[in-house]
C-alpha cells in the first residue's frame, strides 16, 4: 500500500514538473506557433486581404495573361492593371485578340466582380465603422491609395464606351470609383482610365466623370488636339517607349534620348498627370533593368511590366 502511494505521488510530481517545464518553455516562438495553429481570433481582422503588401507604382501590362488575373498583381503590390476589352453581342470579353476570348473570361468576371468583393471586404459594416465616411481601397497598408484600372477598348470606342460604363455600375453604386463632379475630384478605391480605342470627346463630355482618358504623353502640348489636359480628365498619360525614346538598354543612353524622357515626363507633371512608357524592352534582362532604372531616375511615374515579380523586387 505504501509503495503504491509512493508511486502515485511520484507520478503526480512528474506530471507537475512536466507541466511546469512546458509553461517555462512557452517562448515567443511557441506562442506564435500556438496562435497560428489554432487560428486564433486574435490574429484575424476584416481588412487583412492584402496584409503586409506595400502598393507599388507598377503597371501590369496585359494583366489578363497572369495565372490569376488581378489577384496575382495584387499579391505583388502592383498598383495598376490593364484589361483589353472586346464588345461582342452585348458582352464585354477580355483577351489580347479575338481568338483568345472565352465565354467565361469577361470584364465583369475577371475585374468588376472581384473588385467589388475585395473592396466590400475592406469596408466591413459594424458598430466600429459606423462613422466611416470614406471607403477603404484594396490596400491594407495604404487604404487611401486607389488601384488604377486601365480599360483598353479594342472594338469601336464610341459603341463600346456605354457598355463599359454600364459594366462599372456595381463599383459606381457603392461609391468605389474615383469621380470628377461639380469641379471637384473625389478619389475612390478604383480609378478607371480608358485607353486603346477609348473615345476622347465622349469621355470629356461625361458629367459626372468616373471613366478617365489615357492622354498621349508626347502630345500634351499639341494645340491641334484642342484639349485642355489636366488630372481631372487624364490622371495618366502614356506613350510607346520605342517610338518616343528608342534606347534598347544596351550601351549608354544618348543625351537626346534622355532629354526626350525628361521632356515628356515634365510636360505631364506640369499638368498634374502621371507618365507611363509602354512596350519597354523585356529582354535581355540586363537591358530591361537598365531601361527601368533610367525611367525611374528620370521621373516616370509608372513602371510598365510583364514580369511582375521582377518589377516588385526592382
Coordinates of C-alpha atoms in Angstrom, one line a residue:
X1 CA 0.0 0.0 0.0
X2 CA 2.8 2.4 0.9
X3 CA 4.7 1.6 -2.3
X4 CA 1.6 2.2 -4.3
X5 CA 1.0 5.5 -2.6
X6 CA 4.7 6.4 -3.2
X7 CA 4.3 5.6 -6.9
X8 CA 1.2 7.7 -7.2
X9 CA 2.9 10.7 -5.5
X10 CA 6.0 10.2 -7.7
X11 CA 3.8 10.2 -10.8
X12 CA 2.0 13.4 -9.6
X13 CA 5.3 15.1 -9.1
X14 CA 6.5 14.1 -12.6
X15 CA 3.3 15.4 -14.2
X16 CA 3.5 18.7 -12.2
X17 CA 7.2 19.0 -13.1
X18 CA 6.5 18.4 -16.8
X19 CA 3.6 20.9 -16.8
X20 CA 5.8 23.5 -15.1
X21 CA 8.6 22.9 -17.6
X22 CA 6.2 23.2 -20.5
X23 CA 5.0 26.5 -19.2
X24 CA 8.5 27.7 -18.6
X25 CA 9.4 26.9 -22.2
X26 CA 6.5 28.8 -23.7
X27 CA 8.8 31.1 -25.7
X28 CA 7.5 33.8 -28.0
X29 CA 8.1 31.4 -30.9
X30 CA 6.0 28.7 -29.2
X31 CA 3.2 31.3 -28.6
X32 CA 3.3 32.4 -32.2
X33 CA 3.0 28.7 -33.4
X34 CA 0.2 28.1 -30.9
X35 CA -1.9 31.1 -32.0
X36 CA -1.3 30.3 -35.7
X37 CA -2.1 26.6 -35.4
X38 CA -5.4 27.3 -33.5
X39 CA -6.3 30.1 -36.0
X40 CA -6.9 32.4 -33.0
X41 CA -9.3 35.3 -33.5
X42 CA -6.6 37.5 -32.1
X43 CA -4.7 37.1 -35.4
X44 CA -7.7 37.9 -37.7
X45 CA -9.1 41.2 -38.7
X46 CA -11.6 42.2 -41.5
X47 CA -9.2 44.1 -43.8
X48 CA -6.3 41.7 -44.0
X49 CA -6.9 40.5 -47.5
X50 CA -3.7 42.5 -48.6
X51 CA -2.0 42.3 -45.2
X52 CA 1.7 43.4 -45.3
X53 CA 1.6 44.1 -49.1
X54 CA 3.0 47.5 -50.0
X55 CA 1.5 49.1 -53.1
X56 CA 4.0 50.0 -55.8
X57 CA 3.8 52.1 -58.9
X58 CA 3.9 49.2 -61.3
X59 CA 1.5 48.7 -64.2
X60 CA 0.6 45.1 -65.0
X61 CA 0.7 45.2 -68.8
X62 CA -1.9 42.8 -70.3
X63 CA -2.9 41.7 -66.8
X64 CA -5.3 39.1 -68.0
X65 CA -2.3 37.0 -69.1
X66 CA -1.4 36.3 -65.4
X67 CA -2.1 32.9 -63.9
X68 CA -4.8 34.6 -61.9
X69 CA -5.8 38.0 -63.4
X70 CA -6.0 40.9 -60.9
X71 CA -5.2 38.8 -57.8
X72 CA -1.6 37.9 -59.0
X73 CA -1.0 41.6 -59.5
X74 CA -2.4 42.5 -56.1
X75 CA -0.2 39.8 -54.4
X76 CA 2.9 41.7 -55.7
X77 CA 1.6 45.1 -54.7
X78 CA 1.0 46.2 -58.3
X79 CA -0.9 49.4 -58.3
X80 CA -2.2 49.4 -61.9
X81 CA -3.8 46.6 -64.0
X82 CA -4.9 46.5 -67.6
X83 CA -7.8 44.7 -69.3
X84 CA -8.2 44.5 -73.1
X85 CA -12.0 44.7 -73.7
X86 CA -14.0 43.5 -76.7
X87 CA -17.7 44.1 -77.2
X88 CA -19.3 41.1 -78.8
X89 CA -23.1 40.7 -78.9
X90 CA -23.6 42.9 -75.9
X91 CA -21.0 41.3 -73.6
X92 CA -17.5 42.6 -72.8
X93 CA -14.9 39.9 -73.1
X94 CA -11.3 40.2 -72.1
X95 CA -8.3 39.0 -74.1
X96 CA -5.5 40.1 -76.4
X97 CA -7.2 39.1 -79.6
X98 CA -10.5 37.6 -80.8
X99 CA -9.0 34.1 -80.8
X100 CA -8.2 34.4 -77.1
X101 CA -11.7 35.2 -76.0
X102 CA -13.8 32.7 -74.0
X103 CA -17.3 32.8 -72.6
X104 CA -16.1 32.8 -69.0
X105 CA -13.4 35.5 -69.2
X106 CA -15.5 38.7 -69.2
X107 CA -14.7 42.1 -67.9
X108 CA -17.3 41.5 -65.2
X109 CA -16.0 38.1 -64.1
X110 CA -12.3 39.0 -64.1
X111 CA -12.3 42.5 -62.8
X112 CA -15.5 44.2 -61.8
X113 CA -17.0 41.4 -59.6
X114 CA -13.7 40.5 -57.8
X115 CA -13.0 44.2 -57.1
X116 CA -16.5 44.7 -55.6
X117 CA -16.0 41.7 -53.4
X118 CA -12.5 42.7 -52.3
X119 CA -13.4 46.3 -51.6
X120 CA -16.5 45.3 -49.7
X121 CA -14.3 43.1 -47.6
X122 CA -12.0 46.1 -46.9
X123 CA -15.1 48.0 -45.7
X124 CA -16.8 45.9 -43.0
X125 CA -20.2 47.2 -41.7
X126 CA -20.3 47.1 -37.9
X127 CA -20.7 49.4 -34.9
X128 CA -17.0 50.2 -35.0
X129 CA -17.1 51.5 -38.6
X130 CA -20.5 53.3 -38.3
X131 CA -18.9 56.8 -38.6
X132 CA -16.5 56.0 -41.5
X133 CA -17.3 58.2 -44.5
X134 CA -14.5 57.4 -47.0
X135 CA -14.3 53.8 -48.3
X136 CA -11.0 52.0 -47.9
X137 CA -9.3 50.8 -51.1
X138 CA -7.8 47.4 -51.7
X139 CA -4.5 48.0 -49.8
X140 CA -4.5 47.2 -46.1
X141 CA -1.2 49.2 -45.7
X142 CA -2.5 52.2 -47.7
X143 CA -6.2 52.3 -47.6
X144 CA -6.4 55.7 -49.3
X145 CA -4.4 54.7 -52.3
X146 CA -6.6 53.9 -55.4
X147 CA -6.0 50.9 -57.6
X148 CA -5.7 52.1 -61.3
X149 CA -7.7 50.0 -63.8
X150 CA -6.9 50.6 -67.4
X151 CA -9.6 49.6 -69.8
X152 CA -8.1 49.1 -73.3
X153 CA -11.1 49.1 -75.6
X154 CA -10.4 47.0 -78.7
X155 CA -13.7 47.4 -80.5
X156 CA -15.2 50.6 -81.7
X157 CA -14.8 53.1 -78.9
X158 CA -17.9 55.1 -79.3
X159 CA -20.0 52.0 -79.5
X160 CA -18.2 50.2 -76.7
X161 CA -17.9 53.0 -74.1
X162 CA -21.6 52.9 -73.0
X163 CA -21.3 49.2 -72.3
X164 CA -18.1 49.7 -70.3
X165 CA -19.8 52.5 -68.2
X166 CA -22.7 50.2 -67.5
X167 CA -20.4 47.3 -66.6
X168 CA -18.8 49.6 -63.9
X169 CA -22.2 50.2 -62.2
X170 CA -21.6 47.7 -59.4
X171 CA -18.5 49.7 -58.4
X172 CA -20.2 53.0 -59.0
X173 CA -23.3 52.3 -57.0
X174 CA -21.2 51.7 -53.9
X175 CA -19.1 54.7 -54.2
X176 CA -15.9 52.8 -55.2
X177 CA -14.9 54.8 -58.2
X178 CA -12.8 57.9 -58.4
X179 CA -15.2 60.6 -59.7
X180 CA -15.0 64.1 -61.0
X181 CA -18.2 66.1 -60.5
X182 CA -19.1 69.8 -59.9
X183 CA -15.5 70.8 -60.4
X184 CA -14.2 68.5 -57.7
X185 CA -12.3 65.3 -57.9
X186 CA -13.1 62.6 -55.3
X187 CA -10.6 59.7 -55.2
X188 CA -12.2 56.3 -54.7
X189 CA -10.8 52.8 -54.3
X190 CA -10.6 52.4 -58.1
X191 CA -9.5 54.9 -60.7
X192 CA -10.7 53.7 -64.2
X193 CA -8.7 55.0 -67.1
X194 CA -9.7 54.4 -70.7
X195 CA -7.0 53.6 -73.3
X196 CA -6.8 51.9 -76.7
X197 CA -9.9 53.0 -78.7
X198 CA -11.5 54.8 -75.7
X199 CA -13.0 57.9 -77.4
X200 CA -11.7 61.3 -76.1
X201 CA -14.7 63.6 -76.8
X202 CA -17.4 61.4 -75.2
X203 CA -15.2 61.0 -72.1
X204 CA -14.6 64.8 -71.9
X205 CA -18.4 65.2 -72.0
X206 CA -19.1 62.8 -69.1
X207 CA -20.7 64.5 -66.1
X208 CA -20.1 63.2 -63.6
X209 CA -16.9 61.5 -64.9
X210 CA -15.7 58.2 -63.4
X211 CA -14.1 57.0 -66.6
X212 CA -10.9 58.9 -67.5
X213 CA -8.7 59.2 -70.5
X214 CA -5.2 57.9 -71.1
X215 CA -3.6 61.0 -72.6
X216 CA -1.0 61.0 -75.4
X217 CA 2.2 61.6 -73.4
X218 CA 4.1 63.0 -76.4
X219 CA 1.3 65.4 -77.5
X220 CA 0.2 67.1 -74.3
X221 CA 1.3 70.4 -75.8
X222 CA -0.1 69.8 -79.2
X223 CA -2.7 72.6 -79.9
X224 CA -4.2 70.6 -82.7
X225 CA -5.8 68.2 -80.2
X226 CA -7.9 71.1 -78.9
X227 CA -7.9 69.7 -75.4
X228 CA -7.0 71.2 -72.0
X229 CA -5.2 68.4 -70.3
X230 CA -5.3 68.0 -66.6
X231 CA -5.6 65.3 -64.0
X232 CA -9.4 65.6 -63.9
X233 CA -9.6 64.3 -67.4
X234 CA -6.4 62.3 -67.6
X235 CA -4.7 61.2 -64.4
X236 CA -2.4 59.2 -66.7
X237 CA -0.5 59.9 -70.0
X238 CA 1.2 57.2 -71.9
X239 CA 3.3 56.6 -75.0
X240 CA 5.2 53.8 -76.9
X241 CA 8.7 53.7 -75.4
X242 CA 10.3 52.6 -78.6
X243 CA 8.9 55.5 -80.6
X244 CA 9.4 58.2 -78.0
X245 CA 12.8 57.1 -76.7
X246 CA 14.2 54.2 -78.6
X247 CA 17.1 53.3 -76.3
X248 CA 17.5 49.5 -76.2
X249 CA 19.0 49.4 -72.7
X250 CA 22.3 48.1 -74.1
X251 CA 25.2 50.6 -74.1
X252 CA 24.8 54.2 -73.0
X253 CA 21.7 56.2 -73.5
X254 CA 22.3 59.3 -75.5
X255 CA 21.6 62.8 -74.2
X256 CA 18.9 63.3 -76.8
X257 CA 17.1 60.1 -75.7
X258 CA 17.3 61.1 -72.1
X259 CA 16.1 64.6 -72.9
X260 CA 13.0 63.0 -74.6
X261 CA 12.2 61.1 -71.5
X262 CA 12.5 64.1 -69.1
X263 CA 10.7 66.4 -71.5
X264 CA 7.6 64.2 -71.8
X265 CA 7.7 63.5 -68.1
X266 CA 8.0 67.2 -67.2
X267 CA 5.1 68.0 -69.6
X268 CA 2.9 65.5 -67.9
X269 CA 3.8 66.7 -64.4
X270 CA 3.2 70.3 -65.3
X271 CA -0.5 69.3 -65.9
X272 CA -0.6 67.2 -62.7
X273 CA -0.6 64.0 -64.8
X274 CA 1.4 60.8 -64.2
X275 CA 3.7 59.5 -67.0
X276 CA 3.9 55.9 -68.4
X277 CA 6.1 54.5 -71.1
X278 CA 4.7 51.2 -72.5
X279 CA 6.3 48.4 -74.6
X280 CA 9.7 48.8 -72.9
X281 CA 12.3 46.1 -73.7
X282 CA 11.8 42.8 -71.9
X283 CA 15.0 41.1 -73.0
X284 CA 17.8 40.8 -72.2
X285 CA 17.1 41.1 -68.5
X286 CA 20.0 43.5 -68.0
X287 CA 18.7 45.7 -70.8
X288 CA 15.2 45.7 -69.3
X289 CA 16.5 46.6 -65.9
X290 CA 18.7 49.4 -67.4
X291 CA 15.6 50.9 -69.1
X292 CA 13.5 50.6 -65.9
X293 CA 16.3 52.3 -63.9
X294 CA 16.6 55.1 -66.4
X295 CA 12.9 55.8 -66.5
X296 CA 12.6 55.8 -62.7
X297 CA 15.6 58.1 -62.4
X298 CA 14.1 60.5 -65.0
X299 CA 10.8 60.7 -63.1
X300 CA 8.4 58.3 -64.9
X301 CA 5.6 57.5 -62.5
X302 CA 4.5 54.0 -63.6
X303 CA 6.9 51.1 -64.3
X304 CA 5.3 49.2 -67.2
X305 CA 6.0 45.5 -66.6
X306 CA 5.2 42.0 -67.8
X307 CA 7.3 40.2 -65.2
X308 CA 5.6 41.4 -62.0
X309 CA 7.8 39.5 -59.6
X310 CA 10.9 41.1 -61.1
X311 CA 9.3 44.6 -61.1
X312 CA 8.2 44.3 -57.5
X313 CA 11.7 43.4 -56.4
X314 CA 13.4 46.1 -58.6

